[in-house]
Amino acid sequence: MLAFNHIGSKDNPLVKRIVRLANESKFRHSEAQAVIYGEHLLQEAIKYGLVEQVLILEDAVTKYQDLINSLTNPQAIKLVPIEIMRKLNILDSLSEIVAVIKIKSTLAEPSLTQDSLVLENIQDPGNLGTILRAAYA
Protein backbone atom coordinates (compact mmCIF):
# COMPACT_ATOMS: atom_id res chain seq x y z
CA MET A 1 0.00 0.00 0.00
CA LEU A 2 1.22 3.52 -0.79
CA ALA A 3 2.25 5.96 1.92
CA PHE A 4 0.01 9.01 1.95
CA ASN A 5 0.51 12.49 3.29
CA HIS A 6 -1.47 13.26 6.41
CA ILE A 7 -3.17 16.56 7.26
CA GLY A 8 -3.62 17.01 10.99
CA SER A 9 -4.59 20.66 11.35
CA LYS A 10 -7.78 22.54 10.50
CA ASP A 11 -5.51 25.51 9.76
CA ASN A 12 -3.81 23.68 6.88
CA PRO A 13 -3.98 25.87 3.72
CA LEU A 14 -5.50 23.01 1.68
CA VAL A 15 -8.27 22.50 4.25
CA LYS A 16 -9.02 26.23 4.26
CA ARG A 17 -9.06 26.29 0.46
CA ILE A 18 -11.47 23.35 0.21
CA VAL A 19 -13.81 24.92 2.78
CA ARG A 20 -13.76 28.13 0.75
CA LEU A 21 -14.40 26.26 -2.52
CA ALA A 22 -17.32 24.44 -0.91
CA ASN A 23 -18.91 27.61 0.45
CA GLU A 24 -18.15 30.40 -2.03
CA SER A 25 -19.58 30.22 -5.53
CA LYS A 26 -17.54 33.20 -6.74
CA PHE A 27 -14.31 31.53 -5.56
CA ARG A 28 -15.27 28.26 -7.30
CA HIS A 29 -15.78 30.08 -10.58
CA SER A 30 -12.62 32.18 -10.32
CA GLU A 31 -10.53 29.08 -9.55
CA ALA A 32 -12.41 26.83 -12.01
CA GLN A 33 -12.61 24.17 -9.31
CA ALA A 34 -15.36 22.51 -7.28
CA VAL A 35 -15.68 20.16 -4.32
CA ILE A 36 -17.40 16.79 -4.65
CA TYR A 37 -18.40 14.34 -1.95
CA GLY A 38 -18.62 10.57 -2.03
CA GLU A 39 -17.38 7.56 -3.91
CA HIS A 40 -19.71 7.65 -6.92
CA LEU A 41 -19.05 11.27 -7.87
CA LEU A 42 -15.33 10.66 -7.46
CA GLN A 43 -15.50 7.62 -9.77
CA GLU A 44 -17.08 9.78 -12.47
CA ALA A 45 -14.52 12.57 -11.98
CA ILE A 46 -11.68 10.05 -12.27
CA LYS A 47 -13.20 8.72 -15.48
CA TYR A 48 -13.01 12.19 -17.04
CA GLY A 49 -9.61 13.16 -15.61
CA LEU A 50 -10.94 16.01 -13.46
CA VAL A 51 -9.49 15.09 -10.05
CA GLU A 52 -6.91 17.42 -8.53
CA GLN A 53 -6.97 16.57 -4.81
CA VAL A 54 -8.55 13.78 -2.75
CA LEU A 55 -9.00 13.81 1.01
CA ILE A 56 -9.92 10.53 2.66
CA LEU A 57 -10.92 9.85 6.23
CA GLU A 58 -7.86 8.10 7.67
CA ASP A 59 -9.97 5.21 9.01
CA ALA A 60 -11.51 4.56 5.58
CA VAL A 61 -8.42 4.07 3.40
CA THR A 62 -8.82 0.31 2.97
CA LYS A 63 -12.49 0.76 2.03
CA TYR A 64 -11.50 2.96 -0.93
CA GLN A 65 -8.40 1.06 -2.05
CA ASP A 66 -9.78 0.30 -5.54
CA LEU A 67 -10.68 3.95 -6.02
CA ILE A 68 -7.24 5.02 -4.82
CA ASN A 69 -5.59 2.61 -7.27
CA SER A 70 -7.55 4.12 -10.16
CA LEU A 71 -6.18 7.62 -9.54
CA THR A 72 -3.43 8.70 -11.91
CA ASN A 73 -1.78 10.93 -9.30
CA PRO A 74 -1.44 9.20 -5.92
CA GLN A 75 0.40 12.26 -4.56
CA ALA A 76 -2.93 14.10 -4.69
CA ILE A 77 -4.30 11.90 -1.89
CA LYS A 78 -4.25 13.21 1.67
CA LEU A 79 -5.48 11.47 4.81
CA VAL A 80 -7.43 13.44 7.38
CA PRO A 81 -8.87 12.73 10.84
CA ILE A 82 -12.60 12.87 11.44
CA GLU A 83 -12.47 16.41 12.91
CA ILE A 84 -11.11 17.80 9.65
CA MET A 85 -13.51 15.72 7.54
CA ARG A 86 -16.41 17.22 9.52
CA LYS A 87 -15.09 20.70 8.72
CA LEU A 88 -14.84 19.87 5.01
CA ASN A 89 -18.34 18.41 4.72
CA ILE A 90 -21.23 20.74 3.95
CA LEU A 91 -23.66 17.84 3.62
CA ASP A 92 -25.98 16.57 6.33
CA SER A 93 -24.29 13.18 6.40
CA LEU A 94 -20.53 12.81 6.79
CA SER A 95 -18.74 11.77 3.62
CA GLU A 96 -15.57 9.73 4.06
CA ILE A 97 -14.05 10.97 0.83
CA VAL A 98 -13.89 14.51 -0.58
CA ALA A 99 -12.26 15.67 -3.80
CA VAL A 100 -11.37 18.90 -5.54
CA ILE A 101 -12.05 18.73 -9.26
CA LYS A 102 -11.45 20.96 -12.26
CA ILE A 103 -14.47 22.70 -13.73
CA LYS A 104 -14.27 22.51 -17.49
CA SER A 105 -16.18 24.98 -19.58
CA THR A 106 -18.80 23.26 -21.69
CA LEU A 107 -19.11 26.17 -24.06
CA ALA A 108 -17.26 25.95 -27.33
CA GLU A 109 -15.43 28.98 -28.60
CA PRO A 110 -17.77 30.79 -30.97
CA SER A 111 -16.69 31.06 -34.55
CA LEU A 112 -17.69 34.55 -35.58
CA THR A 113 -17.49 34.47 -39.37
CA GLN A 114 -20.01 37.25 -39.93
CA ASP A 115 -21.44 40.19 -38.02
CA SER A 116 -22.37 38.95 -34.58
CA LEU A 117 -23.83 40.22 -31.34
CA VAL A 118 -22.86 38.60 -28.06
CA LEU A 119 -25.14 39.20 -25.07
CA GLU A 120 -24.80 38.16 -21.45
CA ASN A 121 -27.02 38.68 -18.41
CA ILE A 122 -29.65 40.83 -20.11
CA GLN A 123 -32.14 41.57 -17.34
CA ASP A 124 -34.59 43.92 -19.01
CA PRO A 125 -36.38 42.83 -22.22
CA GLY A 126 -36.62 46.49 -23.24
CA ASN A 127 -32.85 46.76 -23.23
CA LEU A 128 -32.61 43.69 -25.44
CA GLY A 129 -35.03 45.22 -27.94
CA THR A 130 -33.03 48.44 -28.05
CA ILE A 131 -29.78 46.55 -28.54
CA LEU A 132 -31.24 44.45 -31.37
CA ARG A 133 -32.68 47.50 -33.16
CA ALA A 134 -29.36 49.36 -32.86
CA ALA A 135 -27.45 46.34 -34.17
CA TYR A 136 -29.83 45.96 -37.12
CA ALA A 137 -29.48 49.64 -38.10
PDB file of C-alpha atoms in Angstrom, residues 5-50:
ATOM      1  CA  ASN A   5       0.510  12.494   3.291  1.00  0.00           C
ATOM      2  CA  HIS A   6      -1.470  13.261   6.410  1.00  0.00           C
ATOM      3  CA  ILE A   7      -3.167  16.562   7.260  1.00  0.00           C
ATOM      4  CA  GLY A   8      -3.621  17.010  10.989  1.00  0.00           C
ATOM      5  CA  SER A   9      -4.593  20.663  11.345  1.00  0.00           C
ATOM      6  CA  LYS A  10      -7.783  22.536  10.501  1.00  0.00           C
ATOM      7  CA  ASP A  11      -5.511  25.510   9.757  1.00  0.00           C
ATOM      8  CA  ASN A  12      -3.813  23.682   6.878  1.00  0.00           C
ATOM      9  CA  PRO A  13      -3.980  25.866   3.720  1.00  0.00           C
ATOM     10  CA  LEU A  14      -5.502  23.013   1.677  1.00  0.00           C
ATOM     11  CA  VAL A  15      -8.267  22.503   4.247  1.00  0.00           C
ATOM     12  CA  LYS A  16      -9.024  26.233   4.260  1.00  0.00           C
ATOM     13  CA  ARG A  17      -9.056  26.288   0.459  1.00  0.00           C
ATOM     14  CA  ILE A  18     -11.470  23.346   0.212  1.00  0.00           C
ATOM     15  CA  VAL A  19     -13.813  24.915   2.775  1.00  0.00           C
ATOM     16  CA  ARG A  20     -13.758  28.127   0.749  1.00  0.00           C
ATOM     17  CA  LEU A  21     -14.399  26.260  -2.519  1.00  0.00           C
ATOM     18  CA  ALA A  22     -17.321  24.442  -0.913  1.00  0.00           C
ATOM     19  CA  ASN A  23     -18.914  27.610   0.455  1.00  0.00           C
ATOM     20  CA  GLU A  24     -18.151  30.401  -2.030  1.00  0.00           C
ATOM     21  CA  SER A  25     -19.581  30.224  -5.531  1.00  0.00           C
ATOM     22  CA  LYS A  26     -17.538  33.200  -6.741  1.00  0.00           C
ATOM     23  CA  PHE A  27     -14.312  31.535  -5.558  1.00  0.00           C
ATOM     24  CA  ARG A  28     -15.267  28.258  -7.295  1.00  0.00           C
ATOM     25  CA  HIS A  29     -15.780  30.083 -10.578  1.00  0.00           C
ATOM     26  CA  SER A  30     -12.622  32.178 -10.316  1.00  0.00           C
ATOM     27  CA  GLU A  31     -10.528  29.080  -9.547  1.00  0.00           C
ATOM     28  CA  ALA A  32     -12.406  26.828 -12.014  1.00  0.00           C
ATOM     29  CA  GLN A  33     -12.607  24.171  -9.307  1.00  0.00           C
ATOM     30  CA  ALA A  34     -15.362  22.509  -7.284  1.00  0.00           C
ATOM     31  CA  VAL A  35     -15.675  20.158  -4.319  1.00  0.00           C
ATOM     32  CA  ILE A  36     -17.404  16.789  -4.649  1.00  0.00           C
ATOM     33  CA  TYR A  37     -18.398  14.338  -1.947  1.00  0.00           C
ATOM     34  CA  GLY A  38     -18.621  10.573  -2.033  1.00  0.00           C
ATOM     35  CA  GLU A  39     -17.382   7.563  -3.910  1.00  0.00           C
ATOM     36  CA  HIS A  40     -19.709   7.647  -6.923  1.00  0.00           C
ATOM     37  CA  LEU A  41     -19.053  11.269  -7.867  1.00  0.00           C
ATOM     38  CA  LEU A  42     -15.331  10.658  -7.462  1.00  0.00           C
ATOM     39  CA  GLN A  43     -15.496   7.617  -9.767  1.00  0.00           C
ATOM     40  CA  GLU A  44     -17.075   9.782 -12.467  1.00  0.00           C
ATOM     41  CA  ALA A  45     -14.524  12.566 -11.976  1.00  0.00           C
ATOM     42  CA  ILE A  46     -11.676  10.045 -12.275  1.00  0.00           C
ATOM     43  CA  LYS A  47     -13.199   8.715 -15.483  1.00  0.00           C
ATOM     44  CA  TYR A  48     -13.008  12.188 -17.043  1.00  0.00           C
ATOM     45  CA  GLY A  49      -9.608  13.164 -15.613  1.00  0.00           C
ATOM     46  CA  LEU A  50     -10.938  16.006 -13.461  1.00  0.00           C
TER      47      LEU A  50
END
